[in-house]
Amino acid sequence: MALVVIGGVAAGLSAAARARRIDPRLEIVVLEKGPVVSYGACGLPYFVEGRVREASQLIVYTPEYFRKERNIEVRTGARVVGISHPRREVALESGGRVHYEHLVIATGARCDTAGIAGAQQPHVFTLHTLDDAQRMRRFLREKQPRRAVVIGAGYIGVEVADALRRNGLRVTMLERSHNVLLRDDPRLTAAVHRQLEEHGVELRCGVSVDAIEPDRVADVPCGMVVIAAGFKPNVEIASEAGVEIGRTGAIRADDRMETSLPGVYAAGDCAEVTHLVTGRPAWIPLGTTANKTGRVAGANAAGGRQRFAGVVGTSIVGIFGMGFATTGLSPEQARAEGFSPLAARIEAPVRPRYFQGRKTTVELVADRPTRRLIGGSVIGEEGAAGRINVIAAALQSRLRVDDFEQLDLAYSPPFSPAWDPLLIAAQQLIKEL
Amino acid sequence: MALVVIGGVAAGLSAAARARRIDPRLEIVVLEKGPVVSYGACGLPYFVEGRVREASQLIVYTPEYFRKERNIEVRTGARVVGISHPRREVALESGGRVHYEHLVIATGARCDTAGIAGAQQPHVFTLHTLDDAQRMRRFLREKQPRRAVVIGAGYIGVEVADALRRNGLRVTMLERSHNVLLRDDPRLTAAVHRQLEEHGVELRCGVSVDAIEPDRVADVPCGMVVIAAGFKPNVEIASEAGVEIGRTGAIRADDRMETSLPGVYAAGDCAEVTHLVTGRPAWIPLGTTANKTGRVAGANAAGGRQRFAGVVGTSIVGIFGMGFATTGLSPEQARAEGFSPLAARIEAPVRPRYFQGRKTTVELVADRPTRRLIGGSVIGEEGAAGRINVIAAALQSRLRVDDFEQLDLAYSPPFSPAWDPLLIAAQQLIKEL
């Protein structure tokens, strides 16, 4: 066997597909522990909600498709329990062994419920696989719980809270830290808090959960619990095989996505990547990065030469119709990373007054001595993705706020105001610098 | 008098307002030839259409506002007929003279109808001022014309055609060149053509109009004609005063927006700016640039120090609900400017399949030897402004397509697909380079 890929979701299948394009004759085997491959994991909350009606809609390709159309062997139910790099083989739970020349580790991440007593009860869920989502939807239909607790206010937590609330449940979110969306950013947290409360979801920060009772969690009565906290990269089999683990706890890889073992690559939620603002390794598990690192790992494993520059930490999440988008560092994160940040935050309409433009909030963060942009956030019902992407492009280009303020952005009344909120934020930041 | 500004719309009032912020005690006089100031000229087609109900909605500030709140004297009906720089004074049509220490020329542009016989008939219009729009709306209501000809398929031409069609008129557009939207870009022209025809607007390219008959234009019978062609910068009084005119026909200014006469600044539609892709002066009259150059001219005229870097030629126009956005150079324009361009054009959905994402078209243009991005276009019902702005930021940062392909763009199913169409276009372009 030539190329073995462990994991059949975003990163693994991106790697396999890309390897096939680079080398039409390479033997490629994908080993997936679950029953299905190639599903849109980021769509799971929308399946729980009901906006996505059928689980099958989330499945992009079947193993048969890969076999017939791409000549890639995809084995489901194939859980890898060990890697022997000296022998160049992986061991399956079933007892079989698969030989490799090149290996891509795309084992993903998991929601670690080990620290929570009672996590195995039938009314307690995580939302990581298609099966999780189907179980959750069945439970909602059959048991009709009236009240739910969501543990963790990261992306999946708030998306699940939104989905459950739209299904009529009373929802309380319990978050251990004092921040939401994994970002030390009190203003963003306050805005998310407001949006959740306005739509009937209670958010309590600073609440640690170590046990789930049959009918309550931390004094909150509930008939259903979703654990969306304690995410960890699945690095155990890699680590046991001698693959170096980085300080973030995820697999260390170079810009070709090669690990410390030659010929062994890592991609997706199990791998570290370089954060282009800090220049340091970061673990930011997201679907886009999984696709990109998978593509690069697959190309290089098949003999190509591609590199992955890194990320700036861009993300967006919709909460009851409002987009919350962030990129780079918040002022708090920037300070912790040794920058001397200054931020400006403005509210401005997304279209001229006579076109009834609703307001959007833009925050830009610059590093004082260099005036370089190092972060930003955009909150709004419209245009949040487009605007955060412009900031992301600026971070990646290492633009100073003075250059950003000069951006030649598109204007026409149906689309935007003459002064885009991004430019108003930049003017404000320059004024304060 | 200290600072005199000729022109009271976007550039002129941006200059005056900015000058006031820089110097709270400066005497500032704005001379506007028309009866109103500070109106959203880009909103005029939407007032003609009826989507903007009242002309007053387009007026941002009144002369009284400027007098009371900003201590800026704004004179309407004050047409400047000459500038004597040696005497530091401007002459008004009324016979008066106004002394200046610093002068900002923001005389705008006009639609030159001189070459068209019959342009003065009551059923023939241009759409440049609030008065033009009001006359046009009155004519539509009172005369109820059933068929209109629009001469010129630039931005205003297509917006007016859209507005008239939505009012039930049959509309034929006649364009002298073989391109629309002032861009030598056959693919963009074909897409605009298709969109117009699908919504019942006929577009004929390669048709020169030199006469308007009482009931027809170039064999097209019609009860109404809009001339949206022959735009020229208003440079005559500046030129007569000795201000240098650039090769584009507009006023030459440096990056402080100062003209060849010291202390005399130019801003807005009458001025040239640097095109950051070609490095050469360009005349691209747009509202955003008017605001920005006005702000810079006003700051410097008041003793500040600001610079205007230039433009990359970003614009967007809505045609029957579809956004047509462009930035930088088309392949044809790039070739004419001495580049060796290569373009890739893709169509891809703006959201995952299970979220019913409609498709958008993205074209990216790179310069072959340097691999630098030099242009792009985005056509789509959603997200066209956001995506063209990311390309604009990349042009301004002189990104290579290889860097652009690595952009860390936001992803979440309600907002975008895992592979943004921008990145798919970049992958395609890299494949072809």
mmCIF file of N, CA and C in Angstrom, chain A residues 299-366:
data_model
loop_
_atom_site.group_PDB
_atom_site.id
_atom_site.type_symbol
_atom_site.label_atom_id
_atom_site.label_comp_id
_atom_site.label_asym_id
_atom_site.label_seq_id
_atom_site.Cartn_x
_atom_site.Cartn_y
_atom_site.Cartn_z
ATOM 1 N N ALA A 299 -1.195 16.407 -1.012
ATOM 2 C CA ALA A 299 -0.323 16.733 -2.144
ATOM 3 C C ALA A 299 1.106 16.288 -1.859
ATOM 4 N N ASN A 300 1.603 16.640 -0.679
ATOM 5 C CA ASN A 300 2.991 16.319 -0.357
ATOM 6 C C ASN A 300 3.197 14.817 -0.159
ATOM 7 N N ALA A 301 2.213 14.153 0.440
ATOM 8 C CA ALA A 301 2.317 12.705 0.643
ATOM 9 C C ALA A 301 2.361 11.977 -0.698
ATOM 10 N N ALA A 302 1.791 12.608 -1.737
ATOM 11 C CA ALA A 302 1.768 11.973 -3.059
ATOM 12 C C ALA A 302 2.935 12.431 -3.927
ATOM 13 N N GLY A 303 3.857 13.167 -3.325
ATOM 14 C CA GLY A 303 5.041 13.564 -4.082
ATOM 15 C C GLY A 303 4.988 14.983 -4.629
ATOM 16 N N GLY A 304 3.925 15.698 -4.324
ATOM 17 C CA GLY A 304 3.852 17.091 -4.770
ATOM 18 C C GLY A 304 4.632 18.003 -3.836
ATOM 19 N N ARG A 305 4.552 19.290 -4.097
ATOM 20 C CA ARG A 305 5.195 20.248 -3.202
ATOM 21 C C ARG A 305 4.225 21.391 -2.954
ATOM 22 N N GLN A 306 3.563 21.343 -1.819
ATOM 23 C CA GLN A 306 2.685 22.445 -1.461
ATOM 24 C C GLN A 306 2.934 22.839 -0.035
ATOM 25 N N ARG A 307 2.648 24.090 0.262
ATOM 26 C CA ARG A 307 2.816 24.517 1.638
ATOM 27 C C ARG A 307 1.556 25.194 2.162
ATOM 28 N N PHE A 308 1.412 25.125 3.459
ATOM 29 C CA PHE A 308 0.305 25.791 4.123
ATOM 30 C C PHE A 308 0.890 26.918 4.950
ATOM 31 N N ALA A 309 0.529 28.146 4.595
ATOM 32 C CA ALA A 309 1.151 29.306 5.229
ATOM 33 C C ALA A 309 0.776 29.403 6.705
ATOM 34 N N GLY A 310 -0.481 29.133 7.001
ATOM 35 C CA GLY A 310 -0.958 29.280 8.375
ATOM 36 C C GLY A 310 -2.310 29.947 8.383
ATOM 37 N N VAL A 311 -2.746 30.310 9.564
ATOM 38 C CA VAL A 311 -4.076 30.906 9.713
ATOM 39 C C VAL A 311 -3.947 32.253 10.419
ATOM 40 N N VAL A 312 -5.001 33.042 10.321
ATOM 41 C CA VAL A 312 -5.075 34.231 11.180
ATOM 42 C C VAL A 312 -6.221 34.090 12.184
ATOM 43 N N GLY A 313 -6.859 32.891 12.184
ATOM 44 C CA GLY A 313 -7.892 32.646 13.193
ATOM 45 C C GLY A 313 -9.233 33.273 12.872
ATOM 46 N N THR A 314 -9.603 33.215 11.589
ATOM 47 C CA THR A 314 -10.880 33.803 11.185
ATOM 48 C C THR A 314 -12.023 32.836 11.428
ATOM 49 N N SER A 315 -13.126 33.346 11.977
ATOM 50 C CA SER A 315 -14.300 32.482 12.103
ATOM 51 C C SER A 315 -15.551 33.334 12.171
ATOM 52 N N ILE A 316 -16.669 32.684 11.911
ATOM 53 C CA ILE A 316 -17.959 33.366 12.011
ATOM 54 C C ILE A 316 -18.968 32.368 12.538
ATOM 55 N N VAL A 317 -19.903 32.861 13.322
ATOM 56 C CA VAL A 317 -20.984 31.999 13.793
ATOM 57 C C VAL A 317 -22.276 32.810 13.768
ATOM 58 N N GLY A 318 -23.357 32.151 13.380
ATOM 59 C CA GLY A 318 -24.656 32.819 13.357
ATOM 60 C C GLY A 318 -25.420 32.500 14.626
ATOM 61 N N ILE A 319 -25.905 33.532 15.298
ATOM 62 C CA ILE A 319 -26.714 33.312 16.505
ATOM 63 C C ILE A 319 -28.027 34.050 16.311
ATOM 64 N N PHE A 320 -29.083 33.315 16.125
ATOM 65 C CA PHE A 320 -30.406 33.894 15.876
ATOM 66 C C PHE A 320 -30.342 34.988 14.809
ATOM 67 N N GLY A 321 -29.714 34.660 13.696
ATOM 68 C CA GLY A 321 -29.721 35.568 12.551
ATOM 69 C C GLY A 321 -28.644 36.641 12.558
ATOM 70 N N MET A 322 -27.898 36.732 13.624
ATOM 71 C CA MET A 322 -26.831 37.736 13.706
ATOM 72 C C MET A 322 -25.485 37.047 13.509
ATOM 73 N N GLY A 323 -24.640 37.615 12.652
ATOM 74 C CA GLY A 323 -23.316 37.054 12.445
ATOM 75 C C GLY A 323 -22.317 37.634 13.436
ATOM 76 N N PHE A 324 -21.555 36.771 14.104
ATOM 77 C CA PHE A 324 -20.475 37.181 15.013
ATOM 78 C C PHE A 324 -19.179 36.659 14.407
ATOM 79 N N ALA A 325 -18.376 37.565 13.873
ATOM 80 C CA ALA A 325 -17.179 37.159 13.136
ATOM 81 C C ALA A 325 -15.943 37.753 13.789
ATOM 82 N N THR A 326 -14.887 36.961 13.861
ATOM 83 C CA THR A 326 -13.647 37.446 14.466
ATOM 84 C C THR A 326 -12.459 36.979 13.643
ATOM 85 N N THR A 327 -11.379 37.702 13.760
ATOM 86 C CA THR A 327 -10.125 37.268 13.138
ATOM 87 C C THR A 327 -8.974 37.853 13.941
ATOM 88 N N GLY A 328 -7.827 37.216 13.862
ATOM 89 C CA GLY A 328 -6.664 37.704 14.591
ATOM 90 C C GLY A 328 -6.892 37.682 16.086
ATOM 91 N N LEU A 329 -6.367 38.673 16.774
ATOM 92 C CA LEU A 329 -6.382 38.694 18.234
ATOM 93 C C LEU A 329 -7.299 39.785 18.762
ATOM 94 N N SER A 330 -7.970 39.485 19.864
ATOM 95 C CA SER A 330 -8.666 40.529 20.619
ATOM 96 C C SER A 330 -7.593 41.337 21.360
ATOM 97 N N PRO A 331 -7.928 42.523 21.860
ATOM 98 C CA PRO A 331 -6.923 43.285 22.618
ATOM 99 C C PRO A 331 -6.367 42.470 23.790
ATOM 100 N N GLU A 332 -7.233 41.723 24.464
ATOM 101 C CA GLU A 332 -6.791 40.929 25.610
ATOM 102 C C GLU A 332 -5.805 39.844 25.156
ATOM 103 N N GLN A 333 -6.151 39.160 24.070
ATOM 104 C CA GLN A 333 -5.258 38.117 23.561
ATOM 105 C C GLN A 333 -3.942 38.721 23.080
ATOM 106 N N ALA A 334 -4.045 39.878 22.449
ATOM 107 C CA ALA A 334 -2.844 40.541 21.923
ATOM 108 C C ALA A 334 -1.893 40.888 23.066
ATOM 109 N N ARG A 335 -2.451 41.400 24.165
ATOM 110 C CA ARG A 335 -1.628 41.759 25.316
ATOM 111 C C ARG A 335 -0.935 40.512 25.864
ATOM 112 N N ALA A 336 -1.695 39.416 25.941
ATOM 113 C CA ALA A 336 -1.132 38.165 26.452
ATOM 114 C C ALA A 336 -0.021 37.637 25.542
ATOM 115 N N GLU A 337 -0.083 38.021 24.260
ATOM 116 C CA GLU A 337 0.940 37.563 23.312
ATOM 117 C C GLU A 337 2.111 38.537 23.230
ATOM 118 N N GLY A 338 2.086 39.582 24.063
ATOM 119 C CA GLY A 338 3.218 40.497 24.093
ATOM 120 C C GLY A 338 3.086 41.715 23.198
ATOM 121 N N PHE A 339 1.928 41.877 22.560
ATOM 122 C CA PHE A 339 1.723 43.096 21.762
ATOM 123 C C PHE A 339 1.329 44.234 22.688
ATOM 124 N N SER A 340 1.349 45.420 22.126
ATOM 125 C CA SER A 340 0.867 46.600 22.846
ATOM 126 C C SER A 340 -0.335 47.120 22.047
ATOM 127 N N PRO A 341 -1.499 46.488 22.270
ATOM 128 C CA PRO A 341 -2.622 46.721 21.356
ATOM 129 C C PRO A 341 -3.420 47.974 21.661
ATOM 130 N N LEU A 342 -4.020 48.525 20.610
ATOM 131 C CA LEU A 342 -5.023 49.569 20.767
ATOM 132 C C LEU A 342 -6.182 49.196 19.847
ATOM 133 N N ALA A 343 -7.397 49.309 20.370
ATOM 134 C CA ALA A 343 -8.565 48.907 19.586
ATOM 135 C C ALA A 343 -9.522 50.076 19.432
ATOM 136 N N ALA A 344 -10.213 50.109 18.316
ATOM 137 C CA ALA A 344 -11.319 51.059 18.131
ATOM 138 C C ALA A 344 -12.527 50.259 17.691
ATOM 139 N N ARG A 345 -13.668 50.664 18.226
ATOM 140 C CA ARG A 345 -14.898 49.926 17.962
ATOM 141 C C ARG A 345 -15.950 50.946 17.551
ATOM 142 N N ILE A 346 -16.573 50.719 16.402
ATOM 143 C CA ILE A 346 -17.587 51.662 15.926
ATOM 144 C C ILE A 346 -18.848 50.897 15.528
ATOM 145 N N GLU A 347 -19.935 51.648 15.467
ATOM 146 C CA GLU A 347 -21.189 51.110 14.943
ATOM 147 C C GLU A 347 -21.572 51.984 13.765
ATOM 148 N N ALA A 348 -21.907 51.391 12.629
ATOM 149 C CA ALA A 348 -22.248 52.204 11.456
ATOM 150 C C ALA A 348 -23.182 51.409 10.562
ATOM 151 N N PRO A 349 -24.003 52.113 9.779
ATOM 152 C CA PRO A 349 -24.970 51.405 8.935
ATOM 153 C C PRO A 349 -24.301 50.708 7.745
ATOM 154 N N VAL A 350 -24.907 49.594 7.318
ATOM 155 C CA VAL A 350 -24.351 48.830 6.197
ATOM 156 C C VAL A 350 -24.844 49.333 4.843
ATOM 157 N N ARG A 351 -25.735 50.299 4.843
ATOM 158 C CA ARG A 351 -26.211 50.931 3.609
ATOM 159 C C ARG A 351 -26.592 52.367 3.930
ATOM 160 N N PRO A 352 -26.756 53.217 2.877
ATOM 161 C CA PRO A 352 -27.163 54.598 3.172
ATOM 162 C C PRO A 352 -28.492 54.620 3.925
ATOM 163 N N ARG A 353 -28.679 55.703 4.671
ATOM 164 C CA ARG A 353 -29.908 55.907 5.439
ATOM 165 C C ARG A 353 -31.161 55.691 4.608
ATOM 166 N N TYR A 354 -31.147 56.246 3.377
ATOM 167 C CA TYR A 354 -32.346 56.152 2.544
ATOM 168 C C TYR A 354 -32.568 54.738 2.007
ATOM 169 N N PHE A 355 -31.656 53.820 2.309
ATOM 170 C CA PHE A 355 -31.830 52.424 1.927
ATOM 171 C C PHE A 355 -31.994 51.534 3.156
ATOM 172 N N GLN A 356 -32.377 52.158 4.269
ATOM 173 C CA GLN A 356 -32.677 51.410 5.489
ATOM 174 C C GLN A 356 -31.572 50.440 5.902
ATOM 175 N N GLY A 357 -30.341 50.921 5.905
ATOM 176 C CA GLY A 357 -29.255 50.038 6.334
ATOM 177 C C GLY A 357 -29.250 49.831 7.832
ATOM 178 N N ARG A 358 -29.280 48.549 8.288
ATOM 179 C CA ARG A 358 -29.123 48.254 9.716
ATOM 180 C C ARG A 358 -27.661 48.460 10.086
ATOM 181 N N LYS A 359 -27.424 48.575 11.376
ATOM 182 C CA LYS A 359 -26.064 48.853 11.807
ATOM 183 C C LYS A 359 -25.236 47.582 11.969
ATOM 184 N N THR A 360 -23.947 47.739 11.802
ATOM 185 C CA THR A 360 -23.009 46.663 12.075
ATOM 186 C C THR A 360 -21.952 47.230 13.022
ATOM 187 N N THR A 361 -21.359 46.353 13.814
ATOM 188 C CA THR A 361 -20.308 46.772 14.742
ATOM 189 C C THR A 361 -18.976 46.253 14.224
ATOM 190 N N VAL A 362 -18.003 47.130 14.139
ATOM 191 C CA VAL A 362 -16.670 46.722 13.683
ATOM 192 C C VAL A 362 -15.653 47.129 14.735
ATOM 193 N N GLU A 363 -14.819 46.191 15.113
ATOM 194 C CA GLU A 363 -13.686 46.514 15.984
ATOM 195 C C GLU A 363 -12.399 46.183 15.242
ATOM 196 N N LEU A 364 -11.452 47.101 15.266
ATOM 197 C CA LEU A 364 -10.126 46.846 14.695
ATOM 198 C C LEU A 364 -9.105 46.970 15.816
ATOM 199 N N VAL A 365 -8.123 46.082 15.793
ATOM 200 C CA VAL A 365 -7.064 46.093 16.800
ATOM 201 C C VAL A 365 -5.726 46.269 16.087
ATOM 202 N N ALA A 366 -4.956 47.251 16.530
ATOM 203 C CA ALA A 366 -3.622 47.460 15.949
ATOM 204 C C ALA A 366 -2.577 47.322 17.039
#
